[in-house]
Structures are given as structure tokens and as C-alpha cells.
Coordinates of C-alpha atoms in Angstrom, one line a residue:
M1 CA -18.9 4.1 33.9
N2 CA -21.4 1.3 35.0
E3 CA -23.7 -0.5 32.6
N4 CA -26.8 1.7 33.6
Q5 CA -24.9 4.9 32.9
K6 CA -23.8 3.4 29.5
K7 CA -27.3 2.5 28.7
R8 CA -28.5 5.9 29.6
R9 CA -25.8 7.4 27.5
I10 CA -26.5 5.4 24.5
D11 CA -30.3 6.0 24.8
K12 CA -29.6 9.8 25.0
N13 CA -27.4 9.7 21.9
T14 CA -29.9 7.5 19.9
L15 CA -32.7 10.1 20.8
K16 CA -30.5 12.9 19.8
T17 CA -29.6 11.2 16.3
A18 CA -33.3 10.4 15.7
K19 CA -34.4 14.2 16.5
R20 CA -31.4 15.4 14.2
L21 CA -32.6 13.0 11.4
L22 CA -36.2 13.9 11.8
G23 CA -35.0 17.6 11.4
Y24 CA -33.5 16.8 8.1
V25 CA -36.8 15.3 7.0
T26 CA -39.0 18.2 8.2
S27 CA -36.7 21.1 7.5
T28 CA -36.1 20.1 3.8
Y29 CA -39.6 19.2 2.9
K30 CA -42.0 20.9 5.4
L31 CA -44.9 21.2 3.1
R32 CA -44.5 17.6 1.7
F33 CA -44.2 16.2 5.0
A34 CA -47.2 18.1 6.2
A35 CA -49.0 16.6 3.4
V36 CA -47.7 13.2 4.2
F37 CA -49.0 13.7 7.9
V38 CA -52.5 14.8 6.4
C39 CA -52.6 11.7 4.0
I40 CA -51.6 9.3 6.8
L41 CA -54.2 10.6 9.0
M42 CA -56.8 10.2 6.3
S43 CA -55.6 6.7 5.7
S44 CA -55.6 5.9 9.5
I45 CA -59.3 7.2 9.9
A46 CA -60.3 5.2 6.8
S47 CA -58.8 1.9 8.3
I48 CA -60.7 2.6 11.7
S49 CA -63.8 3.1 9.9
V50 CA -63.8 -0.7 9.1
S51 CA -64.1 -1.5 12.8
L52 CA -66.3 1.4 13.6
S53 CA -68.8 0.6 10.9
L54 CA -69.4 -2.7 12.2
R55 CA -71.6 -1.5 15.0
F56 CA -73.7 0.7 12.9
L57 CA -74.2 -1.7 10.2
L58 CA -75.3 -4.4 12.6
D59 CA -77.1 -2.4 15.2
D60 CA -78.8 0.3 12.8
Y61 CA -79.0 -1.4 9.5
I62 CA -78.7 -5.3 9.5
I63 CA -80.5 -6.6 12.6
P64 CA -83.5 -4.3 12.0
L65 CA -83.9 -5.9 8.7
I66 CA -83.9 -9.4 10.1
G67 CA -87.3 -11.0 9.9
K68 CA -89.1 -8.5 7.8
Q69 CA -90.9 -9.9 4.9
D70 CA -90.4 -6.8 2.8
P71 CA -87.1 -5.3 3.7
N72 CA -85.8 -2.0 2.4
F73 CA -82.2 -2.1 1.7
G74 CA -81.8 1.5 0.3
E75 CA -80.5 2.9 3.8
L76 CA -78.0 0.1 3.9
Y77 CA -76.8 0.7 0.4
Q78 CA -76.3 4.5 1.2
A79 CA -74.3 3.5 4.2
L80 CA -72.2 1.0 2.2
T81 CA -71.6 3.6 -0.5
V82 CA -70.5 6.2 2.2
L83 CA -68.4 3.5 3.8
G84 CA -66.9 2.8 0.3
T85 CA -66.1 6.3 -0.5
I86 CA -64.1 6.5 2.7
F87 CA -62.2 3.6 1.9
L88 CA -61.4 4.8 -1.5
C89 CA -60.3 8.1 0.0
G90 CA -58.0 6.1 2.2
V91 CA -56.4 4.3 -0.6
I92 CA -55.8 7.5 -2.5
A93 CA -54.3 8.9 0.6
T94 CA -52.2 5.8 1.2
F95 CA -50.9 6.0 -2.5
I96 CA -50.0 9.7 -2.2
Y97 CA -48.2 9.6 1.0
T98 CA -46.3 6.4 -0.2
R99 CA -45.0 8.5 -3.3
L100 CA -44.3 11.4 -1.3
M101 CA -42.1 9.6 1.3
V102 CA -40.3 7.9 -1.6
S103 CA -39.3 11.4 -2.9
I104 CA -38.5 12.8 0.5
G105 CA -36.2 9.7 1.4
Q106 CA -34.2 10.2 -1.9
G107 CA -34.1 14.1 -1.2
V108 CA -32.8 13.7 2.2
L109 CA -30.3 11.1 1.2
R110 CA -28.9 13.5 -1.5
R111 CA -28.5 16.3 0.9
L112 CA -26.8 14.0 3.4
R113 CA -24.5 12.7 0.8
D114 CA -23.8 16.2 -0.5
E115 CA -23.0 17.5 3.1
M116 CA -20.8 14.5 3.7
F117 CA -18.9 14.8 0.7
E118 CA -18.6 18.5 1.0
H119 CA -17.4 18.2 4.6
M120 CA -15.1 15.5 3.8
Q121 CA -13.0 18.0 1.5
T122 CA -12.5 20.1 4.5
L123 CA -11.2 17.4 6.8
P124 CA -7.4 17.2 7.7
I125 CA -5.2 14.5 6.1
R126 CA -5.0 13.0 9.7
Y127 CA -8.7 11.9 9.4
F128 CA -7.9 9.7 6.5
D129 CA -4.8 8.5 8.0
Q130 CA -7.0 7.3 11.1
N131 CA -9.9 5.8 9.0
T132 CA -9.8 3.1 6.5
N133 CA -11.1 3.9 3.0
G134 CA -13.6 1.1 3.2
S135 CA -15.0 2.4 6.6
I136 CA -15.5 5.8 5.0
M137 CA -16.9 4.3 1.8
S138 CA -19.4 2.4 4.3
L139 CA -20.9 5.6 5.2
Y140 CA -22.0 6.4 1.6
T141 CA -23.3 2.8 0.9
N142 CA -24.5 0.7 3.8
D143 CA -25.3 3.5 6.2
T144 CA -27.2 5.6 3.7
D145 CA -29.0 2.7 2.5
T146 CA -30.4 2.0 6.0
L147 CA -31.7 5.6 5.9
R148 CA -33.5 5.0 2.8
Q149 CA -35.4 2.2 4.2
M150 CA -36.1 4.0 7.4
I151 CA -37.3 7.2 5.7
S152 CA -39.3 5.7 2.9
Q153 CA -40.8 2.9 4.9
A154 CA -40.3 3.0 8.6
I155 CA -41.3 6.6 9.4
P156 CA -44.6 6.5 7.5
Q157 CA -45.4 3.1 9.0
V158 CA -44.7 4.3 12.5
L159 CA -46.6 7.4 12.0
M160 CA -49.5 5.4 10.7
S161 CA -49.4 3.1 13.4
S162 CA -49.3 5.9 16.1
L163 CA -52.2 7.7 14.7
T164 CA -54.1 4.3 14.3
I165 CA -53.3 3.4 18.1
V166 CA -54.5 6.9 19.2
V167 CA -57.8 7.0 17.1
T168 CA -58.4 3.3 17.9
F169 CA -57.9 4.0 21.7
I170 CA -60.4 6.8 21.5
S171 CA -63.0 4.8 19.6
M172 CA -62.6 2.0 22.0
L173 CA -63.0 4.4 25.0
V174 CA -66.4 5.7 23.3
L175 CA -67.6 2.1 22.7
S176 CA -67.1 0.8 26.1
P177 CA -65.0 2.3 28.8
L178 CA -65.0 -1.0 30.9
L179 CA -63.5 -3.0 28.3
T180 CA -60.9 -0.4 27.6
L181 CA -59.7 -0.8 31.1
L182 CA -58.4 -4.3 29.8
A183 CA -56.9 -2.6 26.9
V184 CA -54.9 -0.3 29.2
V185 CA -53.4 -3.2 31.1
M186 CA -52.4 -4.9 27.9
I187 CA -50.8 -1.7 26.7
F188 CA -48.4 -1.6 29.7
V189 CA -47.6 -5.4 29.0
L190 CA -46.8 -4.4 25.4
V191 CA -44.7 -1.5 26.1
F192 CA -42.7 -3.4 28.8
V193 CA -42.0 -6.4 26.3
A194 CA -41.1 -4.1 23.5
K195 CA -38.6 -2.0 25.7
F196 CA -36.9 -5.2 26.9
I197 CA -36.7 -7.0 23.5
G198 CA -36.1 -3.6 21.5
G199 CA -33.3 -2.6 23.9
N200 CA -31.5 -6.0 23.4
S201 CA -32.0 -5.8 19.7
G202 CA -30.8 -2.0 19.4
K203 CA -27.4 -2.5 21.0
Y204 CA -26.7 -5.4 18.7
F205 CA -27.8 -3.5 15.6
V206 CA -25.4 -0.7 16.6
R207 CA -22.5 -3.3 16.7
Q208 CA -23.8 -4.7 13.5
Q209 CA -23.4 -1.5 11.5
I210 CA -19.7 -1.1 12.8
D211 CA -18.9 -4.7 11.9
I212 CA -20.2 -4.1 8.4
A213 CA -17.8 -1.2 8.2
N214 CA -14.9 -3.4 9.5
V215 CA -15.8 -6.1 6.9
T216 CA -16.1 -3.6 4.0
G217 CA -12.9 -1.9 4.9
F218 CA -11.0 -5.1 5.0
V219 CA -12.5 -6.5 1.5
E220 CA -11.6 -3.0 0.1
E221 CA -7.9 -3.0 1.4
R222 CA -7.5 -6.6 0.1
M223 CA -8.9 -6.0 -3.2
N224 CA -6.4 -3.2 -3.7
G225 CA -3.5 -5.5 -2.4
Q226 CA -4.4 -8.5 -4.2
R227 CA -1.2 -8.8 -6.1
V228 CA 0.9 -8.5 -2.9
V229 CA -1.4 -11.2 -1.2
K230 CA -0.6 -13.6 -4.1
I231 CA 3.1 -12.7 -4.3
F232 CA 3.4 -13.7 -0.6
N233 CA 1.1 -16.6 -0.8
H234 CA -1.1 -14.7 2.0
E235 CA -4.4 -16.2 0.7
K236 CA -4.8 -18.4 3.6
K237 CA -3.9 -15.8 6.3
S238 CA -6.6 -13.4 4.5
E239 CA -9.1 -16.0 4.8
E240 CA -8.5 -16.5 8.4
E241 CA -8.6 -12.7 9.1
F242 CA -11.8 -12.3 6.9
D243 CA -13.4 -15.3 8.8
K244 CA -12.7 -13.7 12.0
L245 CA -14.4 -10.4 11.0
N246 CA -17.1 -12.2 9.3
E247 CA -17.8 -14.2 12.3
E248 CA -18.2 -11.1 14.5
L249 CA -20.5 -9.7 12.0
F250 CA -22.4 -13.0 12.1
V251 CA -22.6 -12.9 15.8
S252 CA -23.9 -9.2 16.1
A253 CA -26.3 -9.7 13.1
S254 CA -27.7 -12.8 14.5
N255 CA -28.4 -11.4 17.9
A256 CA -29.8 -8.3 16.4
N257 CA -32.3 -10.0 14.1
S258 CA -33.2 -12.7 16.6
Y259 CA -34.5 -10.3 19.1
A260 CA -36.0 -8.2 16.3
N261 CA -37.8 -11.1 14.6
M262 CA -39.0 -12.2 18.2
M263 CA -40.8 -9.0 18.9
G264 CA -43.5 -9.6 16.0
P265 CA -44.8 -13.0 17.2
V266 CA -44.6 -12.1 21.0
I267 CA -46.8 -9.0 20.5
G268 CA -49.0 -10.9 18.2
N269 CA -49.5 -13.5 20.7
I270 CA -50.2 -10.8 23.4
G271 CA -52.7 -9.5 21.2
N272 CA -54.5 -12.8 20.5
L273 CA -54.6 -13.1 24.4
Q274 CA -56.2 -9.8 24.6
F275 CA -58.6 -10.7 22.0
V276 CA -59.7 -13.9 24.0
L277 CA -59.9 -12.0 27.3
T278 CA -62.1 -9.2 25.6
A279 CA -64.3 -11.7 24.1
V280 CA -64.7 -13.5 27.5
L281 CA -65.1 -10.2 29.5
G282 CA -67.4 -8.5 26.8
G283 CA -69.6 -11.8 26.6
F284 CA -70.0 -11.7 30.5
L285 CA -70.8 -8.0 30.6
S286 CA -73.3 -8.3 27.6
I287 CA -75.2 -11.2 29.5
S288 CA -75.2 -9.5 32.7
G289 CA -76.5 -6.3 31.1
V290 CA -73.7 -4.3 32.4
G291 CA -72.3 -1.3 30.3
G292 CA -74.8 -1.5 27.5
I293 CA -72.8 -3.9 25.4
T294 CA -74.8 -5.0 22.4
L295 CA -73.9 -7.3 19.7
G296 CA -72.7 -4.5 17.3
V297 CA -70.8 -3.2 20.2
M298 CA -69.0 -6.5 20.6
A299 CA -68.3 -7.0 17.1
S300 CA -66.8 -3.6 16.6
Y301 CA -64.9 -3.7 19.8
L302 CA -63.3 -7.2 19.1
Q303 CA -62.4 -5.8 15.6
F304 CA -60.9 -2.7 17.3
T305 CA -59.0 -5.2 19.5
K306 CA -57.4 -6.6 16.5
S307 CA -56.7 -3.2 15.0
F308 CA -55.3 -2.0 18.3
T309 CA -52.5 -4.8 18.6
Q310 CA -51.7 -4.8 14.9
P311 CA -49.9 -1.4 14.8
F312 CA -47.8 -2.5 17.6
M313 CA -46.8 -5.4 15.5
Q314 CA -46.2 -3.1 12.6
V315 CA -44.1 -0.8 14.6
A316 CA -42.2 -4.1 15.8
Q317 CA -41.6 -5.1 12.2
Q318 CA -40.0 -1.7 11.4
F319 CA -38.1 -1.7 14.8
N320 CA -35.1 -3.2 13.3
S321 CA -34.9 -0.7 10.3
V322 CA -35.1 2.2 12.7
I323 CA -32.3 0.9 15.0
M324 CA -30.0 0.1 12.0
A325 CA -30.9 3.5 10.3
L326 CA -30.1 5.3 13.7
A327 CA -26.8 3.5 14.0
G328 CA -25.9 4.3 10.5
A329 CA -27.0 8.0 10.9
E330 CA -24.9 8.3 14.1
R331 CA -21.9 7.1 12.1
I332 CA -22.8 9.6 9.3
F333 CA -23.3 12.5 11.7
Q334 CA -19.8 11.6 13.5
M335 CA -18.2 12.1 10.2
I336 CA -20.1 15.3 9.4
D337 CA -19.3 16.6 12.9
E338 CA -15.5 16.0 12.6
E339 CA -13.6 19.2 13.0
P340 CA -12.6 20.8 9.6
E341 CA -9.0 21.5 8.8
V342 CA -8.3 24.6 10.8
D343 CA -7.1 27.5 8.5
E344 CA -6.5 30.6 10.2
G345 CA -4.3 32.2 7.4
Y346 CA -5.2 35.6 5.8
V347 CA -2.4 36.2 3.3
T348 CA -3.6 35.2 -0.2
L349 CA -2.0 34.6 -3.8
V350 CA -2.9 37.0 -6.5
N351 CA -2.0 38.0 -9.9
A352 CA 0.3 41.2 -9.9
W353 CA 1.4 43.9 -12.2
R354 CA 4.8 45.4 -11.8
E355 CA 4.7 49.3 -12.1
E356 CA 7.4 51.4 -13.6
D357 CA 9.0 52.1 -10.2
G358 CA 9.2 48.5 -9.3
T359 CA 6.1 48.3 -6.8
L360 CA 3.5 45.7 -7.2
T361 CA -0.3 46.0 -7.5
E362 CA -3.1 43.5 -7.6
W363 CA -4.3 42.7 -11.2
K364 CA -7.4 40.9 -12.2
D365 CA -6.0 39.2 -15.4
R366 CA -3.2 36.6 -15.4
T367 CA 0.0 38.5 -15.8
G368 CA 2.6 35.8 -15.2
I369 CA 3.7 37.5 -12.0
W370 CA 2.3 36.3 -8.7
A371 CA 2.2 38.1 -5.3
W372 CA 1.4 37.4 -1.7
K373 CA -1.4 39.8 -0.7
H374 CA -0.5 40.6 3.0
P375 CA -3.1 42.7 5.0
H376 CA -1.7 44.0 8.2
Q377 CA -4.3 44.0 10.9
A378 CA -2.3 46.7 13.0
D379 CA -2.6 49.6 10.6
G380 CA -5.0 48.2 7.9
T381 CA -2.3 48.5 5.2
V382 CA -1.9 46.0 2.6
T383 CA 1.6 44.8 1.1
Y384 CA 2.2 42.8 -1.8
T385 CA 5.4 40.3 -1.8
E386 CA 6.4 38.7 -5.1
L387 CA 6.3 34.9 -5.3
K388 CA 9.6 33.7 -5.8
G389 CA 10.0 30.4 -3.7
D390 CA 12.1 31.2 -0.9
V391 CA 11.6 28.5 1.8
R392 CA 13.3 28.4 5.2
F393 CA 12.9 26.2 8.2
F394 CA 14.0 27.7 11.5
D395 CA 14.5 25.4 14.6
M396 CA 11.7 23.1 13.5
S397 CA 10.4 20.2 15.6
F398 CA 7.4 18.1 14.8
G399 CA 5.7 14.7 15.9
Y400 CA 2.6 13.0 14.5
T401 CA 1.9 12.6 18.3
D402 CA 3.3 14.5 21.3
D403 CA 5.1 11.6 22.7
H404 CA 6.8 10.5 19.4
M405 CA 8.7 13.4 17.7
V406 CA 9.8 12.8 14.3
L407 CA 11.9 15.9 13.4
H408 CA 14.2 17.6 15.9
D409 CA 15.5 21.3 15.7
L410 CA 15.7 21.3 11.9
S411 CA 16.9 24.5 10.2
L412 CA 17.7 24.9 6.5
Y413 CA 16.9 27.3 3.6
A414 CA 16.0 27.0 0.0
K415 CA 16.6 30.2 -2.0
P416 CA 14.6 30.6 -5.3
G417 CA 15.7 28.3 -8.0
Q418 CA 17.7 26.2 -5.7
K419 CA 17.5 22.2 -5.7
I420 CA 17.5 20.7 -2.2
A421 CA 17.8 17.0 -1.7
F422 CA 16.9 15.1 1.1
V423 CA 18.7 11.5 1.7
G424 CA 18.3 9.2 4.5
S425 CA 16.7 5.8 5.6
T426 CA 13.1 5.1 5.9
G427 CA 11.6 6.9 8.8
A428 CA 14.3 9.6 8.8
G429 CA 11.6 12.3 8.2
K430 CA 12.1 13.1 4.6
T431 CA 8.6 12.9 3.4
T432 CA 7.3 14.5 6.7
I433 CA 9.3 17.7 5.9
T434 CA 7.3 17.9 2.5
N435 CA 4.0 17.2 4.4
L436 CA 4.8 20.3 6.7
I437 CA 5.6 22.5 3.6
N438 CA 2.2 21.8 2.3
R439 CA 0.7 22.3 5.7
F440 CA -1.0 18.9 5.9
Y441 CA 0.4 19.0 9.4
D442 CA 1.5 22.0 11.4
V443 CA 4.8 22.1 13.2
Q444 CA 4.8 21.9 17.0
D445 CA 7.7 24.1 17.4
G446 CA 9.7 26.4 15.4
K447 CA 8.7 28.2 12.0
I448 CA 8.6 27.8 8.3
R449 CA 8.9 31.1 6.3
Y450 CA 7.8 31.3 2.6
D451 CA 9.1 34.5 0.8
G452 CA 9.6 35.7 4.5
I453 CA 6.1 35.0 5.3
N454 CA 5.1 32.6 8.1
I455 CA 3.3 29.9 6.3
N456 CA 0.7 29.6 9.2
K457 CA -0.4 33.2 7.9
I458 CA -0.9 32.0 4.4
K459 CA -4.2 30.3 3.5
K460 CA -3.8 26.7 2.8
A461 CA -5.4 26.8 -0.6
D462 CA -3.3 29.5 -1.8
L463 CA -0.1 28.0 -0.3
R464 CA -1.0 24.6 -2.0
R465 CA -1.7 26.4 -5.4
S466 CA 1.9 27.7 -5.2
L467 CA 3.3 24.2 -4.9
G468 CA 3.7 21.4 -7.3
I469 CA 4.1 17.8 -6.0
V470 CA 4.9 14.5 -7.6
L471 CA 4.4 11.4 -5.3
Q472 CA 5.9 8.0 -5.4
D473 CA 2.5 6.6 -5.4
T474 CA 0.8 8.2 -8.2
H475 CA -3.1 8.6 -8.4
L476 CA -4.9 8.8 -11.8
F477 CA -8.7 9.6 -11.9
T478 CA -11.3 8.0 -13.9
G479 CA -11.3 10.1 -17.1
T480 CA -9.2 10.7 -20.3
I481 CA -5.5 11.2 -20.1
M482 CA -6.0 14.9 -21.1
E483 CA -8.4 15.4 -18.2
N484 CA -5.7 13.8 -15.8
I485 CA -3.1 16.1 -16.9
R486 CA -5.3 19.2 -16.8
Y487 CA -6.1 18.3 -13.2
G488 CA -2.9 20.2 -12.4
K489 CA -4.6 23.4 -14.0
L490 CA -8.2 23.1 -14.8
D491 CA -8.3 26.1 -17.2
A492 CA -5.3 24.8 -19.3
T493 CA -5.7 24.9 -22.9
D494 CA -5.1 21.8 -25.1
T495 CA -1.7 23.4 -26.2
E496 CA -0.7 23.7 -22.7
V497 CA -1.5 20.1 -22.0
Y498 CA 0.5 19.0 -25.1
G499 CA 3.5 21.1 -24.0
A500 CA 3.5 19.7 -20.4
A501 CA 3.3 16.2 -21.8
K502 CA 6.2 16.9 -23.9
L503 CA 8.1 18.4 -20.9
A504 CA 7.7 15.2 -19.0
H505 CA 8.6 13.1 -22.0
A506 CA 5.1 11.6 -21.6
D507 CA 3.8 12.8 -25.3
Q508 CA 5.5 10.1 -27.3
F509 CA 3.8 7.2 -25.6
I510 CA 0.4 8.9 -25.4
R511 CA 0.4 9.4 -29.1
M512 CA 0.9 5.8 -29.6
L513 CA -2.2 4.9 -27.6
P514 CA -5.3 4.1 -30.0
K515 CA -7.0 7.3 -28.8
G516 CA -4.0 9.4 -27.7
Y517 CA -4.9 12.1 -25.4
Q518 CA -8.5 11.0 -25.2
T519 CA -7.7 7.5 -23.9
M520 CA -10.0 6.7 -21.0
L521 CA -8.4 5.6 -17.7
S522 CA -10.1 3.7 -15.0
G523 CA -9.0 1.8 -11.9
D524 CA -6.2 4.3 -11.2
G525 CA -4.8 3.8 -14.6
E526 CA -4.4 0.1 -14.6
E527 CA -4.2 0.2 -18.5
L528 CA -0.8 1.9 -18.2
S529 CA 2.6 0.9 -16.8
Q530 CA 3.7 2.2 -13.5
G531 CA 6.5 4.2 -15.3
Q532 CA 3.7 5.7 -17.7
R533 CA 1.6 6.6 -14.8
Q534 CA 4.6 8.3 -13.2
L535 CA 5.1 10.4 -16.4
L536 CA 1.5 11.5 -16.3
A537 CA 2.0 12.6 -12.8
I538 CA 5.0 14.7 -13.7
A539 CA 3.1 16.2 -16.6
R540 CA 0.2 17.2 -14.3
A541 CA 2.8 18.8 -12.0
A542 CA 4.3 20.6 -15.0
I543 CA 1.1 22.0 -16.3
A544 CA 0.5 23.8 -12.8
D545 CA 3.7 25.6 -13.3
P546 CA 4.4 26.2 -9.6
P547 CA 7.4 28.3 -8.3
V548 CA 8.2 25.5 -5.8
L549 CA 8.3 21.9 -6.6
I550 CA 8.4 18.7 -4.4
L551 CA 9.6 15.5 -5.9
D552 CA 8.9 12.6 -3.5
E553 CA 10.7 9.7 -5.2
A554 CA 9.4 10.9 -8.3
T555 CA 11.3 8.6 -10.6
S556 CA 11.3 5.6 -8.4
S557 CA 8.9 3.6 -10.6
I558 CA 10.6 4.3 -13.8
D559 CA 13.4 2.0 -15.2
T560 CA 17.0 3.4 -15.7
R561 CA 16.7 4.0 -19.3
T562 CA 13.5 5.8 -19.0
E563 CA 15.0 7.7 -16.0
R564 CA 17.6 9.4 -18.1
I565 CA 14.9 10.4 -20.6
V566 CA 12.7 11.7 -17.9
Q567 CA 15.4 13.5 -16.1
Q568 CA 16.0 15.7 -19.1
G569 CA 12.3 16.8 -18.8
M570 CA 12.6 17.1 -15.1
D571 CA 15.7 19.4 -15.4
N572 CA 13.6 21.6 -17.9
L573 CA 10.8 21.7 -15.3
M574 CA 13.0 22.4 -12.4
K575 CA 14.6 25.4 -14.2
G576 CA 13.9 28.6 -12.2
R577 CA 12.1 26.7 -9.5
T578 CA 12.8 25.9 -5.8
V579 CA 12.8 22.1 -5.7
F580 CA 12.9 19.7 -2.8
V581 CA 13.9 16.3 -3.8
I582 CA 13.5 12.9 -2.0
A583 CA 15.5 10.2 -3.7
H584 CA 16.9 6.9 -3.1
R585 CA 18.8 6.9 -6.4
L586 CA 21.7 9.1 -5.4
S587 CA 22.7 9.6 -9.1
T588 CA 19.4 11.8 -9.7
I589 CA 20.5 14.4 -7.1
R590 CA 24.1 14.7 -7.8
N591 CA 23.5 18.3 -9.3
S592 CA 21.5 19.3 -6.4
D593 CA 22.7 22.7 -4.8
A594 CA 22.4 21.2 -1.3
I595 CA 22.0 17.8 0.0
M596 CA 20.6 17.2 3.4
V597 CA 21.5 13.6 5.0
L598 CA 18.9 12.9 7.6
D599 CA 19.1 10.5 10.5
H600 CA 16.1 10.0 13.0
G601 CA 14.8 13.4 12.1
R602 CA 18.0 15.3 12.5
I603 CA 20.3 16.7 9.7
I604 CA 23.7 14.9 10.2
E605 CA 25.4 16.1 7.0
R606 CA 24.8 19.1 4.5
G607 CA 26.6 20.3 1.5
D608 CA 26.7 19.7 -2.2
H609 CA 27.6 16.3 -3.8
Q610 CA 31.6 17.0 -4.1
E611 CA 31.5 18.6 -0.6
L612 CA 29.9 15.5 0.9
L613 CA 32.1 13.1 -0.9
A614 CA 35.1 14.9 0.6
K615 CA 33.8 14.6 4.1
K616 CA 33.7 10.8 3.5
G617 CA 30.9 10.4 6.0
T618 CA 27.5 8.9 5.8
Y619 CA 26.7 10.3 2.2
Y620 CA 30.1 9.1 0.9
Q621 CA 29.4 5.5 2.2
L622 CA 26.0 5.5 0.7
Y623 CA 27.2 6.8 -2.6
T624 CA 30.1 4.3 -2.9
G625 CA 28.0 1.5 -1.7
K626 CA 29.4 0.9 1.7
M627 CA 26.1 1.7 3.2
E628 CA 22.9 1.0 2.0
L629 CA 19.3 3.0 2.6
D630 CA 16.8 0.9 4.2

């Protein structure tokens, strides 16, 4: 693709973005925007009246009064009163449309933020793996702020200037068609200059928005990892990396603003040149008696000349805001247009009631029995399968990319109530298996069946509702401890929260806090130790009461003494549930029903603790310390 093709493509995308953004403004606030247009038109006409009134005031009122011994100023006062009324209407109209545009701008931003966040909830995990948190945050802050400036300031200014140019041009044409020919020539010069400078400015403003997102993402990442930076004395390297990104932002911002700031003075000087040429040409025509140019016409026309170039300057001043906003809008629309997480499932999770003959029927109230509601498209019947937690893998293969497979021909089963443990070095595929059970990703080959149902047929929300998960990296939200535990079950009672905390052995340390369960947490629970945060995550999983539980290094951040206490609660939590455990501490999985030893995405050993020790293979070497996990 050559440079011209790239430029045409960028121009086409920019035009498409501008049209789409304007659609948000006009579709959401049709009546208000119509009122804005009318007020801008009134304000434009009022401002033009200044120039147009000079001709009538001079030719019809002021010049006839010159030399009279007893002049009558009554008609002049009446004309000035009419003109003052027009000016007052223009001021009121300007005040109204300015206030309306602020309201419209904030309303559009609210709608965009709502759409962005709502759509973000539907995006697959893959999107967040491929985009930094800082880059995504930049959409909600930097990019939306540029839209605010454009909608509240640039759009009304551009509309005002455009209407002023049209009305001024018509007035100039009425006053003197001959002088207007010169104005037409200057219009072509103005458009050519604006296109040249604006085109160069625009491409740098697009680059600037990308560079801002990169800087924001880097700063956010380093803030979260500040302890790691200091531990490894990485401050100097971080400064160098930041300086590089900051330099790129400096270059793009400098180039963008250099061209943008150049436009105003250049257009202003072109306007001054037009003023001089108009004065010379007008004076020559007036002396020659050509075109009926009087003193009033010349005064009005010269004022119109200033009024004609001023809107171009005003548009030029807003040009950088428009380009920055369109660049930000394009990034926002790219996120909104991201393909949402695909969910073709139709099997749902419902409350069920067991009849006397053992059959299950759907029930509106909570019964303690859950069932998969499976509509069969072939014959239109509906069957109910009790949720037990039977999970089976059949010849499953998976890779995050097609050319790099992580799991190979994996087959295993977990019967209801069984505890299955995964052991292996980093990158063996342990966490990937749990991601596939949650359907954060879908398998390329093979099947996963849940209670005999292919999980691809189960709606993702219902599937995940039946699963509880405790991750190695806990995440606590801003709010009270009770609210964080209740996150696992939003309608849980206080009693259920206390019970879950006791089950996870978190109740004791919570009650020792000054405000107990009402203690406010912020910054991912930085007020608590890593072990305490882990206990809250376990309590959050406990309150959900899921039939299947996934523990991904759930006790890795807890000291050995606390681990023994937590393990008792974990054992209570795991009773009657199907449990998948990923652990580096092999002592925590000795009582597992089956242990899978993974290596490069394949199961190389399987069996219970005693069976694997008897084989004296990889697991034996790991357990006895002859081999260490990476």
C-alpha cells in the first residue's frame, strides 16, 4: 500500500469516525441540537449585522446629517435601537447554545462511557491479555476528555464559523459582486493552505493519542510493580524505558501542535493580505465610479473582509481539538466494535424440585437442588439433568495460537466429589486446563463434558455460576470486607457471610480489625497481608457454594502454620464437591483421589499419592526432593 492509498484510507476512516460521532450527538439530543443550530444561526446573523449596519448607518443616517444646522437624530437613534436589540438577541442566543452544548457534551460522554463499560463486560479474556490496563484506562480518561472539548467547544465553534462564512459571503456578494471575485480567489488559497497544514497536523495528532496510551499504560504498570522495581534496583532502567516512550510522545505532540499552531497565524496573514488587496481594489473602483461602490459600501465590505477570514481562523484554532477528538473517538469505537465473547450455549442452570418418582422439574424458588435445563431442538422436548459436578475431558488439545499448542490429546475424568490435582513445572498447562473448564478459551480439538453435557452447549454465565475458583493472585474490590465476601453470592445474608468466613478460617482475623466486617478495603486490600487476602478469596468462593471448585495455588501465599489451619477449612469446603487443585506444595494434595503429572501439555503420570510413589517416577522424585518444580 503506497502513501497515497494510506492517506485516502486514513481520510476515509476519519470521515467515518466523524459521521459516527456526530450521529451520537444528533440521535441522542435531537431537539436540543436543533435548538443549538437555531441559536447559532441567530448569533451568526447578529454578528453579521455589525458589518452590514455600517453601510446603512453611514449612507442613510450619518452622512445625510453632516453639514445640517439642525440635525434630527431620531431616525438614527431608532436604527441604533434596532441594531442593539439584534445584538442582545445574539448574546442571549450565544448563552443558550453554549449551555446546551455543555449539557449535550456531557450526555454524549455518559452514553459513550456506559456503552464502553457495558461492552467491555462482554469481551473475551483474550482482549485483556492483548491490551494493557493503562491502554484501556486511557480510553475512559484521555480519549473521552478530547471528545468533551470537541463537543462542547469545537462543534459549536465550527457550526458558528461555517454559518458566518455562508452569511458573510452572501452579504459580500450583495454588496459588491466585483470585490467578491477577489474573495473567491482568497478562499481557494485558504482551503489549500488549511488542507496542507491540517493534513500534516492530523497524522501527528493520531500518533499522539497512541503515544499517550503507551505512556499511561507504562506508568500504570510500573506503579503496580513498584516494589519489584525497587527490589531489583530497576529504577534506572525504568527511567530509560519511560524516557523513550516520553520522547516519542514529545515528538508526535510537538509536530502536531507545531502544525496546528501554525495555521492560525498563516490564515490571519492571508486575511490581512486580502484586506489590503480589497482596500486597494475597492478604492480604485470607487474613484473610477465602477460597481456603484460608495463610502458605506467600502466600510461595510472591509468589515466583512475581516469577518470573512476570522471564521477560518476560529476553525483553525479548533482544528487540533477536532483531530485529537477524532483520533480518540476512533480508538473508542475500535473497542466498542471489538467482537464480544461468543456464547452459542442454550443449556441453562435452574432450580429444580425432585418429584416422588425421582424426576426433576423446574422450580421458581431455591430448593437446594440445581439442574441443567436442556432443550432439544430436534423434537422440542426439554430434559433436566441434576447438577452433580461430573467433569470429563476427551482427547482435548488446545493452543492460545494455532502454531503453539499447549495441551495435547488430554483425557481425564473427575467424578462428583472427587479431588483431582495437577502437578507440573511452569508452562506445563495446569492453569490452562482450569481456563478451559471456565470457557475463558475454547478447545481446538476434543470435548469437555459436564454432567454428560458438552460445555459448548452450556451458557457461559450458567457454567461459571456452577464453578467456584480461588486464584493465586487474589483481587479485592474497594468496599467493606463483607461486600467482598458477598461478591461470591450477591443475595447472601450476613449469617451466610459469617459462616463462609468461619469455614475459610478468616472470621478470627476479621473480628480483630477495628470495624470488623465493615472494614473498608481499597487498593486491592493493601491494608491486609497477602495471606489474609487469600483467606478472603477462599471465603468468597465458599459463600458461592459451587458443586465444582478450582483451586489454583490457593494457599501459595499463606505461611505453613496458617496453611494447616486453612487446610481444615478447605477440607470442609471441598466435601461433596468436585475439586481441581493446582499446587506446588505437594503436601497439600496427598489426599487427592487422583494426581495428574503434566509435562509440556501431556499427562505423563496419573494415580493417587501412594500409587505414584510406588512407581518411583517423576512424582516420586518431586515428592522426595530429588527434582524441583520450576
